[in-house]
Coordinates of C-alpha atoms in Angstrom, one line a residue:
M233 CA 59.6 6.5 49.5
I234 CA 60.8 5.2 52.9
P235 CA 62.5 7.9 55.1
S236 CA 66.0 7.4 56.5
Q237 CA 66.5 5.1 59.5
G238 CA 66.7 6.9 62.8
T239 CA 64.7 10.0 61.9
R240 CA 61.4 10.8 63.6
G241 CA 60.0 13.5 61.3
F242 CA 56.6 13.4 62.9
R243 CA 54.6 16.7 62.6
A244 CA 51.2 16.9 64.2
Y245 CA 48.4 19.2 63.1
T246 CA 45.7 20.3 65.5
A247 CA 42.7 22.6 65.4
K248 CA 44.9 25.7 65.3
H249 CA 46.1 24.6 61.9
L250 CA 42.6 24.0 60.4
D251 CA 42.3 27.3 58.6
E252 CA 45.6 26.7 56.8
L253 CA 44.8 23.1 55.9
L254 CA 41.2 23.8 54.8
G255 CA 42.6 26.2 52.3
R256 CA 44.0 23.2 50.4
A257 CA 40.5 22.1 49.8
G258 CA 39.5 25.5 48.4
F259 CA 37.1 26.3 51.2
D260 CA 36.0 29.9 51.5
G261 CA 36.1 31.8 54.8
D262 CA 32.6 31.0 55.9
A263 CA 33.0 27.3 55.2
R264 CA 36.3 27.2 57.1
L265 CA 34.6 28.9 60.1
R266 CA 31.8 26.3 60.2
V267 CA 34.3 23.4 60.1
R268 CA 36.3 25.1 62.9
A269 CA 33.0 25.3 64.8
V270 CA 32.6 21.5 64.6
A271 CA 36.1 21.1 65.8
T272 CA 35.3 22.9 69.0
V273 CA 33.1 19.9 69.8
L274 CA 34.8 16.9 68.1
P275 CA 38.5 16.6 68.5
F276 CA 40.8 17.1 65.5
R277 CA 44.4 15.9 65.1
T278 CA 46.3 14.7 62.1
N279 CA 49.9 14.6 60.9
A280 CA 52.1 15.4 57.9
Y281 CA 52.1 11.8 56.6
V282 CA 48.3 11.7 56.4
V283 CA 48.0 15.2 55.0
D284 CA 50.8 14.8 52.4
E285 CA 50.8 11.1 51.5
L286 CA 47.2 9.8 52.0
I287 CA 44.7 12.6 51.2
D288 CA 43.9 13.4 47.6
W289 CA 43.4 17.1 47.9
S290 CA 42.1 17.4 44.4
A291 CA 39.1 15.4 45.5
A292 CA 38.5 17.1 48.9
P293 CA 36.2 17.3 50.7
D294 CA 34.8 14.1 49.1
D295 CA 38.1 12.3 49.3
P296 CA 37.6 9.3 51.8
I297 CA 40.8 9.9 53.8
Y298 CA 40.0 13.6 54.1
R299 CA 36.5 12.6 55.5
L300 CA 38.3 10.1 57.7
V301 CA 40.2 12.8 59.6
F302 CA 38.7 16.3 58.9
P303 CA 35.5 17.5 60.6
Q304 CA 32.5 18.2 58.3
E305 CA 30.0 20.9 59.1
D306 CA 27.1 18.5 58.8
M307 CA 28.4 16.2 61.4
L308 CA 26.4 18.3 64.0
P309 CA 22.9 19.8 63.8
E310 CA 22.9 23.0 61.8
A311 CA 21.6 25.0 64.7
D312 CA 24.6 23.9 66.8
V313 CA 27.1 24.7 64.1
S314 CA 25.6 28.1 63.5
R315 CA 25.6 28.9 67.2
L316 CA 29.3 27.9 67.6
A317 CA 30.3 29.7 64.4
D318 CA 28.7 32.9 65.7
L319 CA 30.7 32.6 68.9
L320 CA 33.9 32.2 66.9
R321 CA 33.0 35.1 64.6
D322 CA 32.3 37.3 67.6
E323 CA 35.5 36.3 69.3
A324 CA 33.7 34.9 72.3
S325 CA 35.7 34.0 75.4
A326 CA 37.3 30.6 75.7
A327 CA 34.9 30.0 78.7
Q328 CA 31.8 30.7 76.5
L329 CA 33.1 28.4 73.7
K330 CA 33.9 25.6 76.2
A331 CA 30.5 25.8 77.8
A332 CA 28.6 25.7 74.5
A333 CA 30.8 22.8 73.2
A334 CA 30.3 20.8 76.5
E335 CA 26.6 21.1 76.3
I336 CA 26.6 19.7 72.8
R337 CA 29.0 16.9 73.6
M338 CA 26.8 15.6 76.4
R339 CA 24.0 15.1 73.8
L340 CA 26.4 12.9 71.7
N341 CA 26.5 9.9 74.2
P342 CA 30.2 10.3 74.9
H343 CA 30.6 6.8 76.5
P344 CA 28.4 4.3 74.7
A345 CA 27.7 0.6 75.6
G346 CA 28.1 1.2 79.4
Q347 CA 31.9 1.9 79.2
L348 CA 31.9 3.9 82.4
E349 CA 28.7 2.5 84.2
L350 CA 29.1 -1.2 83.5
N351 CA 32.6 -1.9 82.2
V352 CA 34.8 -0.4 84.8
P353 CA 35.4 -3.0 87.5
R354 CA 35.3 -2.4 91.2
V355 CA 37.1 -4.2 94.0
G356 CA 34.9 -3.6 97.0
L357 CA 34.1 0.1 97.0
E358 CA 37.2 0.9 94.9
T359 CA 36.9 1.8 91.2
M360 CA 39.7 0.4 89.1
Q361 CA 40.5 3.5 87.0
G362 CA 41.8 3.0 83.5
M363 CA 40.5 -0.5 83.2
Q364 CA 37.5 -2.2 81.7
H365 CA 36.3 -5.8 82.2
K366 CA 33.3 -6.4 80.1
Y367 CA 33.9 -10.0 79.1
P368 CA 35.2 -12.6 81.6
E369 CA 38.4 -13.5 79.6
T370 CA 39.6 -10.1 78.6
V371 CA 40.7 -6.9 80.5
L372 CA 41.2 -3.6 78.7
F373 CA 43.8 -1.3 80.0
F374 CA 44.2 2.4 79.1
P375 CA 47.9 3.4 79.6
K376 CA 48.0 7.1 80.6
Q377 CA 50.7 8.1 78.1
G378 CA 48.8 6.4 75.3
Q379 CA 45.6 8.4 75.3
T380 CA 46.1 10.3 72.1
C381 CA 46.7 9.2 68.5
H382 CA 48.9 10.0 65.5
A383 CA 45.6 11.2 64.0
Y384 CA 42.0 11.2 65.1
C385 CA 39.3 9.4 63.0
T386 CA 36.2 11.5 62.7
Y387 CA 34.1 8.4 63.5
C388 CA 36.0 7.4 66.6
F389 CA 33.8 6.0 69.4
R390 CA 36.5 7.0 71.9
W391 CA 36.4 10.7 70.9
A392 CA 35.6 11.7 74.5
Q393 CA 39.2 10.6 75.5
F394 CA 40.6 13.5 73.5
I395 CA 38.5 16.6 74.6
G396 CA 40.2 17.4 77.9
E397 CA 37.4 16.4 80.2
P398 CA 38.9 14.5 83.1
D399 CA 35.5 13.0 84.1
L400 CA 35.1 11.4 80.7
K401 CA 38.7 10.1 80.3
M402 CA 39.8 6.6 81.0
A403 CA 43.5 6.3 81.9
S404 CA 45.9 4.8 84.4
D405 CA 49.7 4.5 84.8
D406 CA 49.4 1.9 87.6
V407 CA 50.4 -1.3 85.9
G408 CA 50.9 -2.9 89.3
R409 CA 47.1 -2.6 90.0
L410 CA 46.4 -4.2 86.6
V411 CA 48.7 -7.1 87.4
S412 CA 47.1 -7.5 90.9
Y413 CA 43.6 -7.4 89.5
V414 CA 44.4 -9.9 86.8
G415 CA 45.9 -12.2 89.4
D416 CA 42.8 -12.0 91.5
H417 CA 40.7 -13.0 88.4
P418 CA 41.9 -16.3 87.1
E419 CA 39.3 -16.2 84.3
V420 CA 41.3 -13.4 82.6
T421 CA 43.6 -14.8 79.9
S422 CA 44.0 -11.7 77.6
V423 CA 45.0 -8.1 78.2
L424 CA 44.2 -5.5 75.6
L425 CA 46.3 -2.2 75.7
T426 CA 44.1 0.4 74.1
G427 CA 43.4 4.1 74.0
G428 CA 43.8 6.4 72.3
D429 CA 46.7 4.5 70.7
P430 CA 49.4 2.7 72.8
M431 CA 51.8 3.0 69.9
I432 CA 52.0 6.8 70.4
M433 CA 54.2 5.9 73.4
G434 CA 57.9 5.5 73.0
E435 CA 59.5 2.1 73.6
P436 CA 60.7 2.7 77.2
V437 CA 57.2 3.7 78.3
L438 CA 55.5 0.9 76.4
R439 CA 57.9 -1.5 77.9
R440 CA 56.9 -0.4 81.4
Y441 CA 53.4 -1.6 80.7
V442 CA 54.2 -4.8 78.8
E443 CA 57.1 -6.3 80.8
P444 CA 55.1 -6.9 84.0
L445 CA 52.4 -8.8 82.1
L446 CA 55.0 -11.3 80.9
Q447 CA 55.4 -12.5 84.5
V448 CA 51.6 -13.3 84.9
E449 CA 51.4 -17.0 84.0
Q450 CA 47.6 -17.0 83.3
I451 CA 47.9 -14.4 80.6
E452 CA 47.9 -16.1 77.2
S453 CA 47.8 -13.1 74.9
I454 CA 48.6 -9.4 75.0
R455 CA 46.8 -7.3 72.4
I456 CA 47.6 -3.8 71.2
G457 CA 44.8 -1.8 69.6
T458 CA 46.3 0.7 67.2
K459 CA 45.9 2.8 64.0
S460 CA 49.6 3.5 63.8
L461 CA 50.2 1.2 60.8
A462 CA 47.8 3.4 58.8
Y463 CA 48.6 6.8 60.2
W464 CA 52.3 6.6 61.1
P465 CA 54.0 3.4 59.8
A466 CA 57.4 4.9 60.3
R467 CA 56.9 4.1 64.0
F468 CA 58.1 0.5 63.0
V469 CA 60.6 1.4 60.3
T470 CA 62.5 4.6 60.7
D471 CA 61.6 6.1 64.1
P472 CA 64.6 6.2 66.5
D473 CA 63.1 3.5 68.7
A474 CA 61.6 1.3 65.9
D475 CA 64.1 -1.5 66.4
A476 CA 63.8 -1.4 70.2
T477 CA 60.0 -1.6 69.9
L478 CA 60.2 -4.6 67.6
E479 CA 62.6 -6.3 70.0
L480 CA 60.0 -5.8 72.8
F481 CA 57.4 -7.5 70.6
A482 CA 59.8 -10.4 70.0
E483 CA 60.3 -10.7 73.8
V484 CA 56.6 -11.1 74.3
V485 CA 56.5 -13.9 71.8
R486 CA 59.7 -15.6 73.3
S487 CA 58.0 -15.5 76.7
G488 CA 55.4 -17.9 75.4
K489 CA 52.6 -15.5 75.0
S490 CA 50.8 -14.4 71.9
L491 CA 51.2 -10.8 70.8
A492 CA 48.2 -9.8 68.8
F493 CA 48.6 -6.5 67.0
M494 CA 45.0 -5.2 66.4
A495 CA 45.5 -2.9 63.4
H496 CA 42.8 -0.5 62.2
F497 CA 42.6 0.1 58.5
S498 CA 39.6 2.0 57.2
H499 CA 40.3 2.3 53.5
P500 CA 42.5 0.5 50.9
R501 CA 44.6 3.7 50.3
E502 CA 46.1 3.3 53.8
L503 CA 47.7 0.1 52.6
E504 CA 49.3 1.4 49.4
S505 CA 52.5 3.0 50.7
P506 CA 55.7 1.0 50.6
I507 CA 56.5 1.9 54.1
V508 CA 53.3 0.2 55.3
E509 CA 54.4 -3.0 53.6
E510 CA 57.8 -2.7 55.3
A511 CA 56.3 -2.0 58.7
V512 CA 54.0 -5.0 58.4
R513 CA 56.9 -7.2 57.4
R514 CA 59.0 -6.1 60.4
I515 CA 56.2 -6.6 62.9
R516 CA 55.4 -10.0 61.6
D517 CA 59.1 -11.0 61.7
T518 CA 58.9 -10.6 65.5
G519 CA 56.3 -13.4 65.7
A520 CA 53.4 -11.0 66.4
V521 CA 50.2 -11.7 64.6
I522 CA 48.5 -8.7 62.9
R523 CA 44.7 -8.8 62.9
T524 CA 42.8 -6.1 61.0
Q525 CA 39.5 -4.3 61.8
A526 CA 37.4 -1.2 61.1
P527 CA 33.8 0.0 61.2
I528 CA 31.8 0.4 58.0
I529 CA 31.4 4.1 57.6
R530 CA 29.1 6.0 55.2
S531 CA 31.0 8.0 52.6
I532 CA 34.4 6.4 53.5
N533 CA 34.2 2.6 53.0
D534 CA 30.5 1.7 52.4
S535 CA 31.0 -0.5 49.3
A536 CA 31.7 -4.2 48.9
A537 CA 34.5 -3.4 46.5
T538 CA 36.3 -1.3 49.1
W539 CA 36.2 -4.0 51.7
A540 CA 37.1 -6.9 49.3
S541 CA 40.1 -4.8 48.2
M542 CA 41.2 -4.2 51.8
W543 CA 40.9 -7.8 52.9
R544 CA 42.8 -9.1 49.8
R545 CA 45.6 -6.6 50.3
Q546 CA 45.8 -7.3 54.1
S547 CA 45.9 -11.0 53.4
T548 CA 48.6 -10.6 50.7
L549 CA 50.8 -8.7 53.3
G550 CA 50.3 -11.5 55.8
M551 CA 47.7 -9.9 58.0
I552 CA 44.5 -11.6 59.2
P553 CA 41.1 -9.8 58.4
Y554 CA 39.3 -9.9 61.7
Y555 CA 36.3 -7.6 62.1
M556 CA 33.9 -5.4 60.2
F557 CA 32.2 -3.3 62.9
V558 CA 29.1 -1.2 62.8
E559 CA 29.5 2.5 63.6
R560 CA 28.7 2.9 67.3
D561 CA 25.9 5.0 68.8
T562 CA 28.1 8.0 69.8
G563 CA 29.4 11.2 68.4
P564 CA 28.3 12.0 64.8
Q565 CA 26.6 8.6 64.3
D566 CA 23.8 10.1 62.2
Y567 CA 26.4 11.3 59.7
F568 CA 28.4 8.1 59.4
A569 CA 25.9 5.3 60.1
V570 CA 25.0 2.7 57.5
P571 CA 21.7 0.8 57.9
L572 CA 22.2 -2.7 59.3
V573 CA 20.6 -4.3 56.2
D574 CA 23.0 -2.4 53.9
A575 CA 26.0 -3.2 56.2
Y576 CA 25.0 -6.9 56.0
E577 CA 24.7 -6.8 52.2
I578 CA 28.0 -5.0 51.8
F579 CA 29.7 -7.6 54.0
R580 CA 28.1 -10.5 52.2
D581 CA 29.0 -9.2 48.8
A582 CA 32.6 -8.4 49.8
Y583 CA 32.9 -11.9 51.4
A584 CA 31.8 -13.5 48.2
Q585 CA 34.6 -11.7 46.3
V586 CA 37.5 -13.0 48.3
S587 CA 39.2 -16.4 48.7
G588 CA 39.0 -18.6 51.8
V589 CA 42.2 -17.1 53.4
C590 CA 40.4 -13.8 53.8
R591 CA 37.2 -15.4 55.2
T592 CA 38.6 -15.2 58.8
V593 CA 36.7 -11.9 59.0
R594 CA 33.5 -11.5 61.1
G595 CA 30.7 -9.0 60.8
P596 CA 29.0 -6.8 60.6
S597 CA 29.3 -6.6 64.4
M598 CA 27.8 -4.2 66.8
S599 CA 29.8 -3.6 70.0
A600 CA 26.7 -2.9 72.1
T601 CA 25.9 -2.9 75.8
P602 CA 25.3 -6.6 76.1
G603 CA 28.1 -7.7 73.8
K604 CA 29.2 -8.1 70.2
V605 CA 26.2 -8.7 68.1
C606 CA 26.7 -10.1 64.6
V607 CA 24.1 -9.6 61.8
D608 CA 24.1 -13.0 60.1
G609 CA 21.4 -12.2 57.5
V610 CA 17.9 -11.4 56.6
T611 CA 15.3 -14.1 56.0
E612 CA 11.6 -15.0 56.3
I613 CA 10.3 -17.3 59.0
A614 CA 6.6 -18.2 59.4
G615 CA 5.7 -15.4 57.0
Q616 CA 7.7 -12.7 58.9
K617 CA 10.8 -11.0 57.6
V618 CA 13.5 -10.9 60.2
F619 CA 17.1 -10.2 61.0
V620 CA 19.1 -13.3 62.1
L621 CA 21.7 -12.3 64.8
H622 CA 24.0 -14.0 67.3
F623 CA 26.5 -12.9 70.0
I624 CA 30.1 -13.3 69.1
Q625 CA 30.9 -12.2 72.7
A626 CA 28.7 -11.3 75.6
R627 CA 28.6 -10.1 79.2
D628 CA 26.6 -13.3 79.8
P629 CA 28.6 -16.2 78.3
E630 CA 25.4 -18.3 78.2
I631 CA 24.1 -16.4 75.2
V632 CA 27.2 -16.5 73.1
G633 CA 26.7 -18.2 69.8
R634 CA 23.0 -18.6 70.2
P635 CA 20.9 -17.3 67.3
F636 CA 18.1 -14.8 67.9
F637 CA 15.8 -12.8 65.7
A638 CA 14.6 -9.2 65.3
R639 CA 11.9 -7.8 63.2
Y640 CA 13.1 -6.5 59.9
D641 CA 13.6 -2.8 59.9
P642 CA 15.3 -1.2 56.8
E643 CA 16.1 2.0 58.7
A644 CA 17.7 0.4 61.8
V645 CA 21.3 1.3 62.3
W646 CA 21.9 -0.1 65.9
L647 CA 20.8 -2.8 68.2
S648 CA 18.5 -0.3 70.1
D649 CA 16.6 0.3 66.9
L650 CA 15.5 -3.4 66.7
R651 CA 12.5 -5.1 68.2
P652 CA 12.4 -8.8 69.1
A653 CA 10.7 -11.3 66.7
F654 CA 8.8 -14.4 68.0
A655 CA 9.4 -13.2 71.6
D656 CA 8.5 -10.4 74.0
R657 CA 12.2 -9.7 74.8
F658 CA 15.6 -10.3 73.4
P659 CA 17.8 -12.9 75.3
F660 CA 20.0 -10.2 76.7
E661 CA 17.1 -8.3 78.2
Q662 CA 16.6 -10.9 80.9
G663 CA 18.7 -9.8 83.9
L664 CA 21.2 -7.6 82.1
E665 CA 21.1 -5.0 84.8
A666 CA 22.0 -7.3 87.7
A667 CA 24.5 -9.8 86.3
P668 CA 27.7 -8.6 84.8
L669 CA 29.3 -6.2 87.2
A670 CA 28.6 -8.3 90.3
R671 CA 30.4 -11.2 88.5
L672 CA 33.4 -9.2 87.4
S673 CA 34.1 -7.4 90.6
A674 CA 33.7 -10.3 93.0

């Protein structure tokens, strides 16, 4: 059922609601306490649409959407969970809890792939806050008011944005500096508004970030990275500013620029609601292109049938399957990670089940420090079993598209687990430290 036009109806749930919500899953007091302990480290937020429309509570805690948004006690080492649970049980001070949680967080690699050290550009001695410039053609911008989400995914590699630590958060409200920076870098042709989720912002605020970009002639595409179609599709159908938001999208397209709506869908159930179908139709009617992406996550979508179903449904609705990512090396990676060989086999088997219109998708891809690394397969060369890989995108454009090889390792879950085959070093290990930042901040 689609709500009435012009009604917001959004209700958020946060950690203070966990006890009440976990009761729906039949957890006893101790189990609820341990989940709350995990939520002191990893952020929790969801909303009534996810809770009431997407989660199958009769299957919780094994339900995939439940696992997608609710903390699990085994996401952290048992000793850490027990320590935090004891602090909660003993009604420790907020300062004690915060200190314990902060110590654990710093062991979870809060900003992977050089997000702060390598990706943030500098102009002279000035750091450009709220921006990333990893690849020559694309600048990422983190609008200040868009650094939360309608709900948080438990696997999110940007979890550090949501924990209230200013030193770990990327955000800016200075779109003028963004426009100036892009103008000084003629190689930039695309700007990605990201977060968090920019679609948490109302239309007037979103417009303040989008409109100035329409005046920058070199920009060919504006991208919006968002989970809103899955977690709050009413944003584009019945929210009070839904029509104004869609008009803004249409203005981008009429200006001669491409608007790419980068939609995150993690499971087929997120695509089943009639309001999602209506939201997709309305966005596409503006001329925007919707591309879909998600990581492969153990216990949520680690089967070929799940991915084939998602891609077919997305294609039927007019969306373009774009990426299958590998879970990043941050947060509870050990809980969610799928070995690279399994991820490749799942991708290959799903790819084989869909028609050519779905085969726009790429993956499995690791967004690692040197760039986006695609696992193309496993083969045997000169008697040695190896992974075949290539860079879809890279800090160093010279290595994009060139195949390279790694020794086969059935346990490897990330690029750093691999060792080069037929060479002493990988192509990206030659001069990585010196090259990218100097080029981007010139």
